[in-house]
Each structure stands twice: as structure tokens, then as C-alpha cells.
């Protein structure tokens, strides 16, 4: 049964909570106090570049490795005192895939059914249903080593679902997939959540987090440096602007004089005015241009996207924040 949708802000029970997770390898601190709260029935994206520690978080939360410090509850079970409860509630797929390439897709599924102690007949039923659902019926009798990247990921998820987990950890589910398989995977993830499952997804892709996640946490320097909905994160940083492009240098100079807040590109005849992208802001810009008697042949509005947020948080720069020559 799908869980009921709640109004934003209403108290949704947590599927996963973690406080102060720490992990080091030798002298290298990978996690330096990670806190997480993942509402049940949602998609939560843990976003970070390669090497940020995303897989380490997933391994800890699925009991594959122990943290050096901190605590976590997964599906109400404490990681340290009830690891079996955690393991029974979660399914993990991703970089450390369980797919065995030497046996067929169907055999992989049956093996999973046995591991989950399903009765023979029930195992066959679940296997057939999942192979069908993930479009693997035709490939079912072929060795998994012959599968494409997208097929392997689908088989991996299908195997995870044999145990009917309430929480699924997907570690970089679309890394290395072609665009079609990637969109296919996004559809699968949306379907899982529509069925009431909680998904913790790790990704290096901002657009993936933006597309799929109800909430996003940015992992950087071993800590969560920001957490919220995509919209909340975008609101945290400036970076919106109106950009005007001119072809006539005379009009460009008049506009620059009329818009003293703009940064300017004299070569390209661009003016860029900080803006929240609202109608009021736009009107103010246009009124000034009207008053100066100039018309811009091209006007574009840029509102901050997750790229801007990510780079602002992790210390990179974007075209919107790179210094340009000021007009004043
Ligand atoms: P991500 O999933 O974000 O790419 P990982 O969690 O895989 O990052 O790795 C984070 C860091 O921890 C990396 O620098 C990686 O080299 C290091 N690391 C991961 N596992 C081990 C290990 N078993 N021994 C030593 N270093 C490790």
C-alpha cells in the first residue's frame, strides 16, 4: 500500500536518522560528523563529487562497515545494537553489486529468493514478476555477464526487491549509463517511491538530485554542508540575474549608464543585473531601459540552479559568480 502523502512540513516519521557519523581510513578522515534525517516514503539524495564519502555512508547505514563514531537508526533499528533488524529492512544496490555474471539473470533472482528464505513456489512467482517488471524476461536465460550496463542495474534492483525492503539504498544508480537507460532508471526509482518505499540515493549528478529527490544533502569535506529541498537550496544562494545583450555599442553604453548595478562585458556588449527573476524586478530593469530610450535585442533571465548551489557550497565558481569588469 502506498503511504499517504503529507503536507510539506508535517511531521513524517524518519526511515533513517544518523547523528555524528565518523569514519577514517588511516590518517584520512572520510566522514567528519554526518547527520541525516530521511523522511519515510521519500527520495533522499546524498550529493557529492567522486570520493566525497557517499559510498562510505551507504556502507555504514547498511551495516557493511562500522563507523568509528556516531549513531544511526534505520527503519527503527539501531545500527549498533540491532544490525540484523537493519539488514532485514534495507536493500542495497550499486557499486558493490550482488549480480553474479557467471549465472543467468533468472538464476541470480532464484539465488536471492533462496537467501531470503522464500518457499520454492513463492520464489518462482516473485522472480517471474520482477523479471517482467524490469523488462528482463527475454534476457532471463542468458548469463548476466552478457547484459548491458542498464540491464545489470535493473537486475540488481530486481534482486534487491526480492526481499521486499522498505528502504532501498541506491549507490550511484546511473553512473556510466547512457541517457536512455538513465531515464529508465529514474522512472524505476519514481515507481519504487510511489509504492511506498524510501529511497536513499547517492549521486554526483545535480540534475539527477533535482529530478528525483524530495530532499538533498550535499556532502563536502566529510560533512553535510547543506540540506533541504532543491528549491530551499536554490534560495540559499544569490546568483539570479537578468542578462542583456546588445549589438549597437551606443545603445549598450546608454543602457550601462541607466543600470549602474550591472556588471558589464564591453567586448561582448553584455550587461548582467543581479535579480531574483521576479516580475517586479524585471519591470524595474525594463522601465530604466525605456527611460533611457534603449531596447535590448536579447534579454535572458537566469535563476540559480543546483549547479550554482553546489559550486557556492563547495568553493567552486560558476559563470554567474565569476568577477566581471564593473561598469561603475
Ligand atoms: P564516494 O562514494 O563519494 O565516491 P567513497 O565513500 O567511496 O566516496 O570514498 C571516500 C574516500 O574514502 C575516498 O577517498 C576513498 O579513497 C576512501 N576509501 C574508501 N574506502 C576505503 C578503504 N577501504 N580504505 C582506504 N580508503 C578508502
Short mmCIF file of C-alpha atoms and ligand atoms in Angstrom, two decimals:
data_model
loop_
_atom_site.label_atom_id
_atom_site.label_comp_id
_atom_site.label_asym_id
_atom_site.label_seq_id
_atom_site.Cartn_x
_atom_site.Cartn_y
_atom_site.Cartn_z
CA UNK A 1 0.00 0.00 0.00
CA UNK A 2 1.39 3.45 -0.87
CA UNK A 3 1.83 5.65 2.15
CA UNK A 4 -0.37 8.73 2.33
CA UNK A 5 1.14 11.96 1.02
CA UNK A 6 1.54 14.58 3.71
CA UNK A 7 1.60 18.35 3.53
CA UNK A 8 5.12 19.77 3.43
CA UNK A 9 6.35 20.48 6.92
CA UNK A 10 4.05 17.93 8.53
CA UNK A 11 5.90 15.52 10.79
CA UNK A 12 6.76 12.49 8.69
CA UNK A 13 8.34 9.58 10.56
CA UNK A 14 12.02 9.09 9.77
CA UNK A 15 13.15 5.99 7.88
CA UNK A 16 16.77 6.79 8.65
CA UNK A 17 18.34 9.05 11.25
CA UNK A 18 22.06 9.41 11.75
CA UNK A 19 23.93 11.59 14.19
CA UNK A 20 27.64 12.36 14.10
CA UNK A 21 28.78 9.53 11.83
CA UNK A 22 32.55 9.44 11.62
CA UNK A 23 34.89 7.27 9.60
CA UNK A 24 38.60 7.47 8.88
CA UNK A 25 40.91 5.29 6.85
CA UNK A 26 44.35 5.65 8.39
CA UNK A 27 45.08 9.36 8.62
CA UNK A 28 42.36 10.20 6.10
CA UNK A 29 39.09 11.41 7.62
CA UNK A 30 36.31 10.49 5.21
CA UNK A 31 33.27 11.29 7.37
CA UNK A 32 33.69 14.00 9.96
CA UNK A 33 30.34 14.00 11.76
CA UNK A 34 27.50 13.32 9.34
CA UNK A 35 23.90 13.95 10.45
CA UNK A 36 20.96 12.74 8.36
CA UNK A 37 17.20 12.52 8.69
CA UNK A 38 15.41 10.77 5.85
CA UNK A 39 11.60 11.00 5.95
CA UNK A 40 9.80 7.72 5.29
CA UNK A 41 8.36 7.32 1.80
CA UNK A 42 10.64 9.90 0.20
CA UNK A 43 13.62 10.02 -2.11
CA UNK A 44 16.64 11.49 -0.38
CA UNK A 45 19.72 12.35 -2.43
CA UNK A 46 23.18 12.38 -0.95
CA UNK A 47 25.04 14.56 -3.38
CA UNK A 48 28.80 14.85 -3.62
CA UNK A 49 31.68 14.53 -6.05
CA UNK A 50 33.70 11.37 -6.52
CA UNK A 51 35.48 10.47 -3.29
CA UNK A 52 33.23 12.61 -1.05
CA UNK A 53 32.31 9.62 1.11
CA UNK A 54 28.85 8.76 -0.24
CA UNK A 55 29.53 5.03 -0.56
CA UNK A 56 31.02 5.06 2.92
CA UNK A 57 27.72 6.45 4.29
CA UNK A 58 25.75 3.77 2.44
CA UNK A 59 28.06 1.01 3.66
CA UNK A 60 27.73 2.20 7.24
CA UNK A 61 23.93 2.52 7.08
CA UNK A 62 23.61 -0.95 5.58
CA UNK A 63 25.91 -2.46 8.26
CA UNK A 64 28.61 -3.46 5.76
CA UNK A 65 31.18 -1.45 7.69
CA UNK A 66 31.22 0.03 11.19
CA UNK A 67 31.55 3.75 11.82
CA UNK A 68 34.32 4.99 14.13
CA UNK A 69 31.75 7.15 15.88
CA UNK A 70 28.15 8.30 15.80
CA UNK A 71 24.81 6.55 15.86
CA UNK A 72 22.09 5.68 13.40
CA UNK A 73 18.63 4.18 13.32
CA UNK A 74 17.38 2.53 10.17
CA UNK A 75 13.70 1.53 10.00
CA UNK A 76 13.61 1.92 13.77
CA UNK A 77 16.54 -0.44 14.35
CA UNK A 78 19.75 0.75 15.93
CA UNK A 79 22.78 0.14 13.75
CA UNK A 80 24.99 -0.91 16.65
CA UNK A 81 22.57 -2.97 18.73
CA UNK A 82 20.19 -4.40 16.10
CA UNK A 83 22.16 -4.82 12.85
CA UNK A 84 20.02 -7.84 11.86
CA UNK A 85 16.88 -5.69 12.02
CA UNK A 86 18.58 -3.10 9.80
CA UNK A 87 19.66 -5.77 7.30
CA UNK A 88 16.14 -7.20 7.14
CA UNK A 89 14.65 -3.79 6.37
CA UNK A 90 17.05 -2.48 3.73
CA UNK A 91 18.04 -3.41 0.22
CA UNK A 92 21.29 -2.14 -1.24
CA UNK A 93 22.25 -1.84 -4.87
CA UNK A 94 25.04 -0.05 -6.56
CA UNK A 95 28.76 -0.01 -6.86
CA UNK A 96 29.17 -3.21 -4.90
CA UNK A 97 26.52 -5.03 -6.92
CA UNK A 98 25.42 -8.53 -5.95
CA UNK A 99 24.97 -9.63 -9.57
CA UNK A 100 26.93 -12.78 -10.43
CA UNK A 101 27.96 -12.60 -14.09
CA UNK A 102 28.56 -16.34 -14.49
CA UNK A 103 24.95 -17.34 -13.93
CA UNK A 104 21.81 -16.17 -15.70
CA UNK A 105 19.60 -13.30 -14.62
CA UNK A 106 16.93 -15.76 -13.57
CA UNK A 107 19.41 -17.84 -11.55
CA UNK A 108 20.60 -14.67 -9.81
CA UNK A 109 17.00 -13.95 -8.88
CA UNK A 110 16.37 -17.50 -7.61
CA UNK A 111 19.53 -17.33 -5.53
CA UNK A 112 18.23 -14.13 -3.97
CA UNK A 113 14.87 -15.79 -3.29
CA UNK A 114 16.68 -18.66 -1.51
CA UNK A 115 18.77 -16.21 0.52
CA UNK A 116 15.53 -14.53 1.57
CA UNK A 117 14.09 -17.93 2.60
CA UNK A 118 11.18 -17.74 0.16
CA UNK A 119 9.42 -21.04 -0.47
CA UNK A 120 10.22 -22.57 -3.90
CA UNK A 121 6.88 -21.70 -5.47
CA UNK A 122 6.84 -18.20 -3.99
CA UNK A 123 10.45 -17.70 -5.18
CA UNK A 124 9.46 -18.64 -8.73
CA UNK A 125 6.44 -16.33 -8.63
CA UNK A 126 8.40 -13.34 -7.33
CA UNK A 127 11.24 -13.97 -9.81
CA UNK A 128 8.86 -14.11 -12.78
CA UNK A 129 7.03 -10.98 -11.63
CA UNK A 130 10.20 -8.95 -11.13
CA UNK A 131 11.83 -10.09 -14.38
CA UNK A 132 8.68 -8.96 -16.16
CA UNK A 133 8.52 -5.66 -14.28
CA UNK A 134 12.14 -4.80 -15.11
CA UNK A 135 11.89 -5.86 -18.74
CA UNK A 136 14.33 -8.76 -18.35
CA UNK A 137 12.17 -11.68 -19.50
CA UNK A 138 13.98 -12.04 -22.82
CA UNK A 139 17.41 -11.89 -21.20
CA UNK A 140 16.49 -14.07 -18.22
CA UNK A 141 18.17 -17.24 -19.56
CA UNK A 142 21.43 -15.53 -20.58
CA UNK A 143 24.48 -15.13 -18.34
CA UNK A 144 24.39 -11.77 -16.56
CA UNK A 145 27.91 -11.04 -17.86
CA UNK A 146 26.37 -10.54 -21.32
CA UNK A 147 23.99 -7.81 -20.06
CA UNK A 148 24.37 -4.12 -20.87
CA UNK A 149 25.08 -1.66 -18.04
CA UNK A 150 21.42 -0.67 -17.85
CA UNK A 151 20.26 -4.31 -17.77
CA UNK A 152 22.72 -5.15 -14.99
CA UNK A 153 21.43 -2.24 -12.89
CA UNK A 154 17.85 -3.36 -13.50
CA UNK A 155 18.70 -6.91 -12.48
CA UNK A 156 20.48 -5.57 -9.42
CA UNK A 157 17.39 -3.62 -8.34
CA UNK A 158 15.12 -6.58 -9.12
CA UNK A 159 17.32 -8.77 -6.89
CA UNK A 160 17.10 -6.21 -4.12
CA UNK A 161 13.30 -6.19 -4.32
CA UNK A 162 13.04 -9.97 -3.81
CA UNK A 163 13.34 -9.33 -0.08
CA UNK A 164 10.58 -6.62 -0.15
CA UNK A 165 12.74 -4.00 1.58
CA UNK A 166 11.02 -0.89 2.98
CA UNK A 167 14.18 1.15 2.48
CA UNK A 168 16.45 0.98 -0.55
CA UNK A 169 19.94 2.41 -0.81
CA UNK A 170 20.88 3.13 -4.39
CA UNK A 171 24.55 3.92 -4.70
CA UNK A 172 25.12 5.94 -7.87
CA UNK A 173 22.43 4.06 -9.78
CA UNK A 174 23.00 5.86 -13.08
CA UNK A 175 26.77 6.40 -13.17
CA UNK A 176 28.04 5.22 -16.54
CA UNK A 177 24.59 4.68 -18.06
CA UNK A 178 23.58 6.10 -21.44
CA UNK A 179 20.84 8.79 -21.37
CA UNK A 180 18.04 6.36 -22.24
CA UNK A 181 18.97 3.85 -19.51
CA UNK A 182 19.39 6.76 -17.14
CA UNK A 183 15.85 8.00 -17.73
CA UNK A 184 14.61 4.44 -17.47
CA UNK A 185 16.29 4.17 -14.07
CA UNK A 186 14.69 7.44 -12.95
CA UNK A 187 11.29 6.01 -13.85
CA UNK A 188 12.05 2.86 -11.85
CA UNK A 189 13.04 4.95 -8.83
CA UNK A 190 9.86 7.05 -9.06
CA UNK A 191 7.79 3.87 -9.26
CA UNK A 192 9.51 2.45 -6.18
CA UNK A 193 8.65 5.52 -4.15
CA UNK A 194 5.09 5.57 -5.45
CA UNK A 195 4.89 2.05 -3.99
CA UNK A 196 5.77 3.40 -0.55
CA UNK A 197 9.48 2.55 -0.42
CA UNK A 198 12.02 5.02 0.99
CA UNK A 199 15.00 5.61 -1.27
CA UNK A 200 18.41 6.91 -0.29
CA UNK A 201 20.16 7.73 -3.49
CA UNK A 202 23.77 8.80 -3.85
CA UNK A 203 24.71 10.76 -6.92
CA UNK A 204 27.35 13.01 -8.42
CA UNK A 205 24.77 14.49 -10.76
CA UNK A 206 22.99 17.66 -9.79
CA UNK A 207 20.24 17.18 -12.36
CA UNK A 208 19.55 13.71 -11.01
CA UNK A 209 19.10 15.04 -7.47
CA UNK A 210 16.96 17.88 -8.82
CA UNK A 211 14.79 15.49 -10.84
CA UNK A 212 14.26 12.77 -8.28
CA UNK A 213 14.85 13.86 -4.74
CA UNK A 214 12.36 15.24 -2.26
CA UNK A 215 15.32 16.37 -0.18
CA UNK A 216 19.00 16.75 -0.99
CA UNK A 217 22.02 16.72 1.31
CA UNK A 218 25.35 17.98 0.00
CA UNK A 219 28.34 16.04 1.33
CA UNK A 220 31.57 18.01 1.30
CA UNK A 221 34.71 17.77 3.40
CA UNK A 222 33.24 14.87 5.38
CA UNK A 223 30.18 16.85 6.47
CA UNK A 224 26.70 17.71 5.28
CA UNK A 225 27.16 21.34 4.23
CA UNK A 226 23.54 21.90 3.17
CA UNK A 227 20.27 20.03 3.33
CA UNK A 228 16.79 20.78 2.04
CA UNK A 229 14.51 20.59 -0.95
CA UNK A 230 16.04 21.65 -4.26
CA UNK A 231 14.04 24.88 -4.02
CA UNK A 232 15.25 25.57 -0.48
CA UNK A 233 18.84 25.03 -1.51
CA UNK A 234 18.47 27.31 -4.52
CA UNK A 235 17.03 30.05 -2.32
CA UNK A 236 20.06 29.89 -0.03
CA UNK A 237 22.38 31.41 -2.55
CA UNK A 238 22.32 34.50 -4.68
CA UNK A 239 23.10 34.03 -8.33
CA UNK A 240 19.98 35.07 -10.21
CA UNK A 241 20.47 37.70 -12.87
CA UNK A 242 19.00 39.36 -15.93
CA UNK A 243 21.33 39.43 -18.88
CA UNK A 244 21.01 41.91 -21.72
CA UNK A 245 22.90 41.62 -24.97
CA UNK A 246 23.32 44.49 -27.34
CA UNK A 247 24.54 44.76 -30.91
CA UNK A 248 24.78 48.56 -31.03
CA UNK A 249 27.66 49.91 -28.85
CA UNK A 250 25.83 53.24 -28.43
CA UNK A 251 22.71 51.54 -27.03
CA UNK A 252 24.94 49.36 -24.85
CA UNK A 253 26.63 52.42 -23.33
CA UNK A 254 23.30 54.17 -22.66
CA UNK A 255 21.91 51.04 -21.02
CA UNK A 256 25.04 50.63 -18.89
CA UNK A 257 24.67 54.21 -17.68
CA UNK A 258 20.98 53.60 -16.88
CA UNK A 259 21.75 50.41 -14.96
CA UNK A 260 24.60 51.23 -12.56
CA UNK A 261 24.17 47.94 -10.65
CA UNK A 262 25.04 45.91 -13.74
CA UNK A 263 28.31 44.18 -14.38
CA UNK A 264 29.43 44.59 -17.93
CA UNK A 265 31.26 42.82 -20.70
CA UNK A 266 32.47 45.56 -23.04
CA UNK A 267 33.71 43.10 -25.66
CA UNK A 268 30.55 41.05 -25.90
CA UNK A 269 28.22 44.04 -25.22
CA UNK A 270 26.57 42.18 -22.35
CA UNK A 271 25.07 43.66 -19.19
CA UNK A 272 24.26 41.47 -16.24
CA UNK A 273 21.99 42.75 -13.48
CA UNK A 274 21.55 40.85 -10.20
CA UNK A 275 17.89 39.83 -9.94
CA UNK A 276 15.59 37.40 -8.18
CA UNK A 277 13.86 36.87 -11.53
CA UNK A 278 10.54 38.26 -10.26
CA UNK A 279 8.15 40.21 -12.45
CA UNK A 280 8.75 43.32 -10.34
CA UNK A 281 12.49 43.11 -10.74
CA UNK A 282 12.21 42.62 -14.48
CA UNK A 283 9.82 45.54 -14.81
CA UNK A 284 12.25 47.81 -12.95
CA UNK A 285 15.00 46.89 -15.44
CA UNK A 286 12.74 47.44 -18.43
CA UNK A 287 11.47 50.77 -17.04
CA UNK A 288 15.03 52.03 -16.77
CA UNK A 289 15.80 50.94 -20.31
CA UNK A 290 12.61 52.65 -21.53
CA UNK A 291 13.51 55.85 -19.68
CA UNK A 292 16.94 55.79 -21.35
CA UNK A 293 15.27 55.17 -24.71
CA UNK A 294 17.12 51.92 -25.43
CA UNK A 295 15.95 48.49 -26.36
CA UNK A 296 17.99 45.33 -25.77
CA UNK A 297 17.81 42.92 -28.70
CA UNK A 298 18.19 39.99 -26.31
CA UNK A 299 17.10 39.53 -22.69
CA UNK A 300 17.53 36.35 -20.66
CA UNK A 301 16.67 35.60 -17.04
CA UNK A 302 18.83 33.21 -15.05
CA UNK A 303 17.55 31.86 -11.74
CA UNK A 304 20.03 29.92 -9.62
CA UNK A 305 20.11 26.21 -10.31
CA UNK A 306 21.59 23.38 -8.30
CA UNK A 307 24.92 23.87 -10.08
CA UNK A 308 25.15 27.35 -8.58
CA UNK A 309 24.26 25.99 -5.13
CA UNK A 310 26.73 23.17 -5.37
CA UNK A 311 29.61 25.33 -6.50
CA UNK A 312 28.79 28.03 -3.96
CA UNK A 313 28.82 25.43 -1.17
CA UNK A 314 31.87 23.53 -2.26
CA UNK A 315 34.02 26.52 -3.16
CA UNK A 316 33.93 26.39 -6.95
CA UNK A 317 32.82 29.19 -9.21
CA UNK A 318 30.19 29.43 -11.86
CA UNK A 319 29.88 31.87 -14.74
CA UNK A 320 27.32 33.76 -12.65
CA UNK A 321 29.75 34.37 -9.81
CA UNK A 322 32.95 34.93 -11.75
CA UNK A 323 34.08 38.54 -11.39
CA UNK A 324 33.41 40.66 -14.41
CA UNK A 325 34.56 44.17 -15.09
CA UNK A 326 32.26 46.60 -13.29
CA UNK A 327 30.70 49.42 -15.21
CA UNK A 328 30.95 51.94 -12.40
P1 LIG B 1 32.20 8.33 -2.97
O1 LIG B 1 31.24 7.21 -2.85
O2 LIG B 1 31.60 9.65 -2.59
O3 LIG B 1 32.88 8.41 -4.30
P2 LIG B 1 33.75 6.78 -1.06
O4 LIG B 1 32.89 6.68 0.14
O5 LIG B 1 33.81 5.61 -1.96
O6 LIG B 1 33.36 8.11 -1.88
O7 LIG B 1 35.24 7.11 -0.61
C1 LIG B 1 35.57 8.22 0.17
C2 LIG B 1 37.06 8.23 0.41
O8 LIG B 1 37.42 7.15 1.25
C3 LIG B 1 37.88 8.10 -0.85
O9 LIG B 1 38.98 8.97 -0.76
C4 LIG B 1 38.34 6.67 -0.82
O10 LIG B 1 39.57 6.54 -1.46
C5 LIG B 1 38.45 6.39 0.66
N1 LIG B 1 38.20 4.96 0.98
C6 LIG B 1 37.04 4.30 0.80
N2 LIG B 1 37.16 3.01 1.21
C7 LIG B 1 38.42 2.86 1.65
C8 LIG B 1 39.18 1.77 2.20
N3 LIG B 1 38.62 0.56 2.39
N4 LIG B 1 40.46 2.01 2.55
C9 LIG B 1 41.02 3.21 2.38
N5 LIG B 1 40.38 4.27 1.87
C10 LIG B 1 39.10 4.12 1.50
#
